[in-house]
Coordinates of C-alpha atoms in Angstrom, one line a residue:
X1 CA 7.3 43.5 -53.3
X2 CA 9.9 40.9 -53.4
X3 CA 7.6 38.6 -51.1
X4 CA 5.0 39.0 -53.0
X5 CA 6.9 38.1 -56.3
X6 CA 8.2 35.2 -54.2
X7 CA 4.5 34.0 -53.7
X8 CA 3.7 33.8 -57.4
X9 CA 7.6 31.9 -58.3
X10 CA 6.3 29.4 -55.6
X11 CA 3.1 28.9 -56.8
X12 CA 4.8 28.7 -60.3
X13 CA 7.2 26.2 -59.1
X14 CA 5.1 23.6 -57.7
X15 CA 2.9 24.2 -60.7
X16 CA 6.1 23.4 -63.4
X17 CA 7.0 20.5 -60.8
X18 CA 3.1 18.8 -61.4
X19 CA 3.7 18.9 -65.2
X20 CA 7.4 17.3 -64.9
X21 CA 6.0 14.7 -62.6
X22 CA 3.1 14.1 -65.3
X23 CA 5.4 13.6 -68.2
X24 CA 8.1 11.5 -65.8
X25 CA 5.3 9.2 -64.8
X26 CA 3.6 8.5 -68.2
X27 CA 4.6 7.0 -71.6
X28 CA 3.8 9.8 -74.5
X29 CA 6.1 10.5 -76.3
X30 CA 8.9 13.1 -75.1
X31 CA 9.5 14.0 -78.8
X32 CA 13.5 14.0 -78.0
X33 CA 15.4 16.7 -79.8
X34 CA 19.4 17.9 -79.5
X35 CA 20.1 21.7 -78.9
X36 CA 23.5 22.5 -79.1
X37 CA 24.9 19.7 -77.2
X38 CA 22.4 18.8 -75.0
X39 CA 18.8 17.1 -75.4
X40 CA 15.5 19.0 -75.2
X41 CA 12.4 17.3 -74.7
X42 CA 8.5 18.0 -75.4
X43 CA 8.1 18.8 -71.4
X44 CA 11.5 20.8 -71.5
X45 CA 9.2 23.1 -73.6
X46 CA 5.4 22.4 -72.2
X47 CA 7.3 24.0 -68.8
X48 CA 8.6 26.5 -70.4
X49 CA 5.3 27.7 -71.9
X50 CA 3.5 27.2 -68.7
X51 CA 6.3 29.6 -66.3
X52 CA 6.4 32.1 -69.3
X53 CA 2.2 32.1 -69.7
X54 CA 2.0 32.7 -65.4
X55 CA 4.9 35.0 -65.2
X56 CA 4.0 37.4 -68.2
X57 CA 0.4 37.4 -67.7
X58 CA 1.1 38.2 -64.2
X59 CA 3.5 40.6 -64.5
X60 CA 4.0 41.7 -68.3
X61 CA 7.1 42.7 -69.8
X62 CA 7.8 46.4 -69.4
X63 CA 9.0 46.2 -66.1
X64 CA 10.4 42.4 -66.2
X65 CA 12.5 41.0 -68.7
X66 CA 12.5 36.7 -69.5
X67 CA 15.6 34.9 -70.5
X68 CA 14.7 31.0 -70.9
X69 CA 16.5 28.2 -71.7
X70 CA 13.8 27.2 -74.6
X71 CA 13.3 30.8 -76.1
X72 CA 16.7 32.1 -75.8
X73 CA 18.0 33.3 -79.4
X74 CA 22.0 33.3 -79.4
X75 CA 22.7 37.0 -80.3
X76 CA 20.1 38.7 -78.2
X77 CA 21.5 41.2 -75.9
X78 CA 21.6 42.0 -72.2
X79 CA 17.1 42.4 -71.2
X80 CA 17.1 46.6 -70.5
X81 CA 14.3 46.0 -68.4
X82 CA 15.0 46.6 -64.2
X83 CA 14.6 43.0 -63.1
X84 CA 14.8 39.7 -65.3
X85 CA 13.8 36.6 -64.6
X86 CA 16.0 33.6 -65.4
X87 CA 14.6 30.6 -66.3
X88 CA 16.0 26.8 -66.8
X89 CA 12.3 25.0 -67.1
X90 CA 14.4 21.5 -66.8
X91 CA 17.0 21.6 -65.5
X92 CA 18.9 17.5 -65.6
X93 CA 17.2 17.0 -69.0
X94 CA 19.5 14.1 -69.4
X95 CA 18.5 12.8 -65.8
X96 CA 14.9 13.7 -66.6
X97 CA 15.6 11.2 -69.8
X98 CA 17.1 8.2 -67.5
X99 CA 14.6 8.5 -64.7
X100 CA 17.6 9.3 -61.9
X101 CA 14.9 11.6 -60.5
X102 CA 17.9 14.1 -60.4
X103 CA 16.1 17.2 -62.3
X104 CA 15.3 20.5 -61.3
X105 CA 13.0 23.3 -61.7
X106 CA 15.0 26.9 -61.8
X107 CA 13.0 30.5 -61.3
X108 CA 15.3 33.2 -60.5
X109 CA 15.1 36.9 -60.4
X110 CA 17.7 39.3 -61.4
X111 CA 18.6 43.2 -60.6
X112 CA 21.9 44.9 -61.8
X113 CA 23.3 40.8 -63.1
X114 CA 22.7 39.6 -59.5
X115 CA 19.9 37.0 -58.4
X116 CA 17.6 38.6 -55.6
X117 CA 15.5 36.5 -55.7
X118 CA 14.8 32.6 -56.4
X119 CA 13.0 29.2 -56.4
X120 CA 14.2 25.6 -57.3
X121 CA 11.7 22.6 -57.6
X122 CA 13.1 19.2 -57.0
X123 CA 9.8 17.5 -58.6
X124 CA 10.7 14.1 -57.7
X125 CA 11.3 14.8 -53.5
X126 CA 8.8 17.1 -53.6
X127 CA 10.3 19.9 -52.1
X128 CA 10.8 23.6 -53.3
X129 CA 13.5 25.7 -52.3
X130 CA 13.2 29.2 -52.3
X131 CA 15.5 32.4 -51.3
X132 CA 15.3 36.5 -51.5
X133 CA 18.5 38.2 -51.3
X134 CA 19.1 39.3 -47.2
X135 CA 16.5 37.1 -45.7
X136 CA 17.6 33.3 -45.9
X137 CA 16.8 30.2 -47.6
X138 CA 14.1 27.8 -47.0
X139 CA 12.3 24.6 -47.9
X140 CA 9.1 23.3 -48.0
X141 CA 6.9 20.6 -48.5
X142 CA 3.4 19.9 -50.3
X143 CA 1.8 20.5 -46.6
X144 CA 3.4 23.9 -46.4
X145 CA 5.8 23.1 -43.8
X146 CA 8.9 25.3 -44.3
X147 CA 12.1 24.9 -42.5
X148 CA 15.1 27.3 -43.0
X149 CA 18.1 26.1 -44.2
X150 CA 21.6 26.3 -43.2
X151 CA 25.2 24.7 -44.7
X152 CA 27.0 22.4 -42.5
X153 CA 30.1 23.6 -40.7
X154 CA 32.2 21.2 -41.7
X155 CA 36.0 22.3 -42.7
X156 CA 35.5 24.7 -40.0
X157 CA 37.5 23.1 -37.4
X158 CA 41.0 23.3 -36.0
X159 CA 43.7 21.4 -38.3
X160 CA 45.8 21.8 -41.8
X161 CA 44.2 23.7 -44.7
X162 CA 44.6 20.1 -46.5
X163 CA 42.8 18.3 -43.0
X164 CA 39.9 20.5 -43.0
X165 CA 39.5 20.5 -46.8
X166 CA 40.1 17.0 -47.0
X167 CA 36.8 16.6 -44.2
X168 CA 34.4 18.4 -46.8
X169 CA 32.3 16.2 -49.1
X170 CA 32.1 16.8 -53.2
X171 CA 28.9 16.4 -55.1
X172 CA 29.6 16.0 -58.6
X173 CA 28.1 15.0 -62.3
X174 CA 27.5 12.3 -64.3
X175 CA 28.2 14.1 -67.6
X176 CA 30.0 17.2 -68.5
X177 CA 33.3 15.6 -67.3
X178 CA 36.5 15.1 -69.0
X179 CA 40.0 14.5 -68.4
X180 CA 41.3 17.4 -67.4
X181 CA 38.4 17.8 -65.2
X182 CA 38.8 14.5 -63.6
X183 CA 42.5 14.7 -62.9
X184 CA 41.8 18.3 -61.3
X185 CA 39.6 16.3 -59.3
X186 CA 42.2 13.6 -58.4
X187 CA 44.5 16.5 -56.9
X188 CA 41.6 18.0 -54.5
X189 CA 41.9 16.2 -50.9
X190 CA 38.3 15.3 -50.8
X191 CA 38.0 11.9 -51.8
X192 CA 34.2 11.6 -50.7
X193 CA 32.1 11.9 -53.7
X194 CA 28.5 11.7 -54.2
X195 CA 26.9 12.2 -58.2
X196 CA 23.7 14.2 -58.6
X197 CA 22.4 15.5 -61.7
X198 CA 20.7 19.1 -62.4
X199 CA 22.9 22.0 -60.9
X200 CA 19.8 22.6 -58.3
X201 CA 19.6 19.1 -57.1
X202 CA 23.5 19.8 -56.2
X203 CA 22.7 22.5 -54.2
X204 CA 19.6 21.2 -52.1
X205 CA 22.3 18.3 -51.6
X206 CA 24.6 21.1 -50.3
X207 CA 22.3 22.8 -48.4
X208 CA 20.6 19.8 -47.2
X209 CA 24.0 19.0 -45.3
X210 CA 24.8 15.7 -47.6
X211 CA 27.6 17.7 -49.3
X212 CA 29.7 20.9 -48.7
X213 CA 31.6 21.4 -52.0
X214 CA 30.3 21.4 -55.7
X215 CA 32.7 22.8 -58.4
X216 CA 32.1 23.1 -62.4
X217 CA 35.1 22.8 -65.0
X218 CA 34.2 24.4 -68.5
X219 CA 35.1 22.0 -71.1
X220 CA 33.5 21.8 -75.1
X221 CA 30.6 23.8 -73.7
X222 CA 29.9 25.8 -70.5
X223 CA 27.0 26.2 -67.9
X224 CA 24.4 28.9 -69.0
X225 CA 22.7 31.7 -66.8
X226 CA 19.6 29.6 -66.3
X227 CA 21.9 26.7 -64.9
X228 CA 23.1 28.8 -61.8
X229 CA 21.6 31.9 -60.6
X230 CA 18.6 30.4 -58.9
X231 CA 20.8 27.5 -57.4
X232 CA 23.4 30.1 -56.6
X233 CA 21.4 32.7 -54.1
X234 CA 20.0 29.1 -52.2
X235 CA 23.4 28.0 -51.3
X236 CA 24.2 31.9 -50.6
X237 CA 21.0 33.0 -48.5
X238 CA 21.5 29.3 -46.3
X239 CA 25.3 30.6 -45.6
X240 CA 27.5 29.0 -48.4
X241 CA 29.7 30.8 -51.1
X242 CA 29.3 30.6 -55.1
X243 CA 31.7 31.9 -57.2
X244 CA 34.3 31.8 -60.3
X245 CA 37.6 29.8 -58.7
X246 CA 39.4 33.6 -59.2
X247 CA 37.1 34.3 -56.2
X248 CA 35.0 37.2 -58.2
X249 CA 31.1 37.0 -58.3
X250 CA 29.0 35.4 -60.8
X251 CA 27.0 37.8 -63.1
X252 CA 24.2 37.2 -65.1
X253 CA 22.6 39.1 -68.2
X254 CA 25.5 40.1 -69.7
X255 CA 24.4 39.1 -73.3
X256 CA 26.6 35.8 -73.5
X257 CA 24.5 33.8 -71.0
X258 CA 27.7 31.5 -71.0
X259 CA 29.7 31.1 -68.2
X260 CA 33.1 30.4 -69.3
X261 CA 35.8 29.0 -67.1
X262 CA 35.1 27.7 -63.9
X263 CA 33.3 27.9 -60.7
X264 CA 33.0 27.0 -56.9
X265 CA 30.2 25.9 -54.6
X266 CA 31.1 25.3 -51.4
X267 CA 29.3 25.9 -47.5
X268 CA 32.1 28.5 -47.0
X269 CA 34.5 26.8 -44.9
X270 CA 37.9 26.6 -46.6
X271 CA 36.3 28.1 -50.4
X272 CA 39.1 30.9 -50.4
X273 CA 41.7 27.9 -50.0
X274 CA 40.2 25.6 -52.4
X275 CA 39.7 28.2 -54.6
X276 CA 43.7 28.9 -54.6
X277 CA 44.7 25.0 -54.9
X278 CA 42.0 24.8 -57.3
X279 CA 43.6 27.2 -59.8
X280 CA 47.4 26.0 -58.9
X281 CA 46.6 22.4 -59.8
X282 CA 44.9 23.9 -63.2
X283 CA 47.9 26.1 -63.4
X284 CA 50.1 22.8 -63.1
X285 CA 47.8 20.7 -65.4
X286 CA 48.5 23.1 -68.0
X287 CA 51.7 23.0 -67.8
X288 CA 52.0 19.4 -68.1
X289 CA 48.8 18.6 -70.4
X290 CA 49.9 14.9 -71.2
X291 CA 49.6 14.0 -67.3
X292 CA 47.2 10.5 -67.3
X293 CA 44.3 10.9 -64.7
X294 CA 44.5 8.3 -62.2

């Protein structure tokens, strides 16, 4: 069942990922509005209306639930339904805006808040990444060709905590930075930093090899379901870790689709130990809040 549901999300993918490309390559209008804090445009929602058309007429809605970026209501409680598929139709809007070609397409599936199954479209390499829970993560091309993917193994040698943390890579964002988040970063050993927009064009940098280590810092606002549980069962299913920095899982349709505090991305190698200096150097950051970043 979950292949075949994999089948249509891939088909749906490199479907969303024509549209993106359309609107990324032409001049209408992209009728820019704000939600919340963030910007929406006219092909945040023509995506959005295309996966939910597919999906639903596919599959209906007694047995699936759909929480969506665009359609989500504030207030709406957990979907009943068995499975729920969660949906970011743009994911890098701002990226998307600034031609960075650093946006995403997210398609996951969900059973008992935990993705099983997912897809990511990175329009702009062409390439679609896709998962199911057990049986490994994969890309492919416009040919077809599909290669499995794995993290890298670095942090995995012999050495200090600090040496083999301080050999791992960070992928990082543009925006949704401040200064507490900045001097947390200053603390970390890895001093090799790459910026990528869209949480799934982090990932397929992670699980490309280019990176090992992505981590998220809640400030005014906070990343939503649709943000991470696609990326998340990628980086899982090629061998990597995802979590909160108190080590516990990520769940998804609780309700509140935000997820408060903090997280870790990593390829596995040293996340426990980054996870602990992580939340000392918070811990100490608190205590001394007037610290400049350097």
């Amino acid at each position: 069942m979950l292949e075949e549901l994999l089948g249509l999300a891939r088909s749906v993918g490199w479907g969303a990922a024509d549209i993106l490309r359309d609107y990324y390559r032409s001049d209408r209008d992209l009728n820019i509005q704000k939600q919340d804090t963030d910007p929406v445009t006219a092909a945040d929602m023509a995506v959005n209306r295309y996966i939910l058309d597919r999906l639903q007429g596919e599959l209906g809605q007694e047995n699936f639930g759909y929480l969506s970026e665009e359609t989500f209501k504030p207030g709406t409680p957990a979907y009943p339904q068995p499975q729920v598929w969660i949906i970011d139709p743009l994911d890098g809007t701002r990226d998307f805006i600034e031609q960075t070609g650093q946006y995403a397409v997210h398609i996951a599936l969900v059973e008992a808040g935990r993705p099983i199954m997912s897809v990511v479209a990175w329009p702009e390499t062409e390439k679609l990444y896709t998962a199911i829970r057990g049986s490994g993560a994969f890309v492919e091309d416009r040919q077809g060709n599909r290669q499995r993917l794995d993290v890298s193994d670095r942090g995995s040698g012999e050495g200090s905590d600090q040496e083999r943390m301080a050999a791992q890579r960070l992928v990082v964002s543009r925006s949704h930075r401040d200064q507490r988040f900045n001097q947390l970063l200053s603390r970390l050993p890895q001093k090799d930093q790459t910026y990528v927009g869209s949480v799934g064009c982090k990932i397929a940098t992670i699980v490309n090899q280019d990176a090992e280590i992505y981590l998220s810092l809640t400030t005014k606002s906070a990343p939503k379901d649709w943000d991470l549980a696609a990326p998340e069962l990628i980086l899982t299913e090629a061998g990597g870790q995802f979590t909160h920095f108190d080590l516990t899982p990520m769940q998804y349709n609780r309700g509140d689709v935000r997820q408060w505090g903090g997280f870790l991305a990593s390829n596995g190698h040293c996340h426990e130990e980054l996870s602990r200096l992580i939340e000392q150097q918070l811990a100490d950051l608190d205590k001394n809040p007037t610290e400049e970043s350097s």
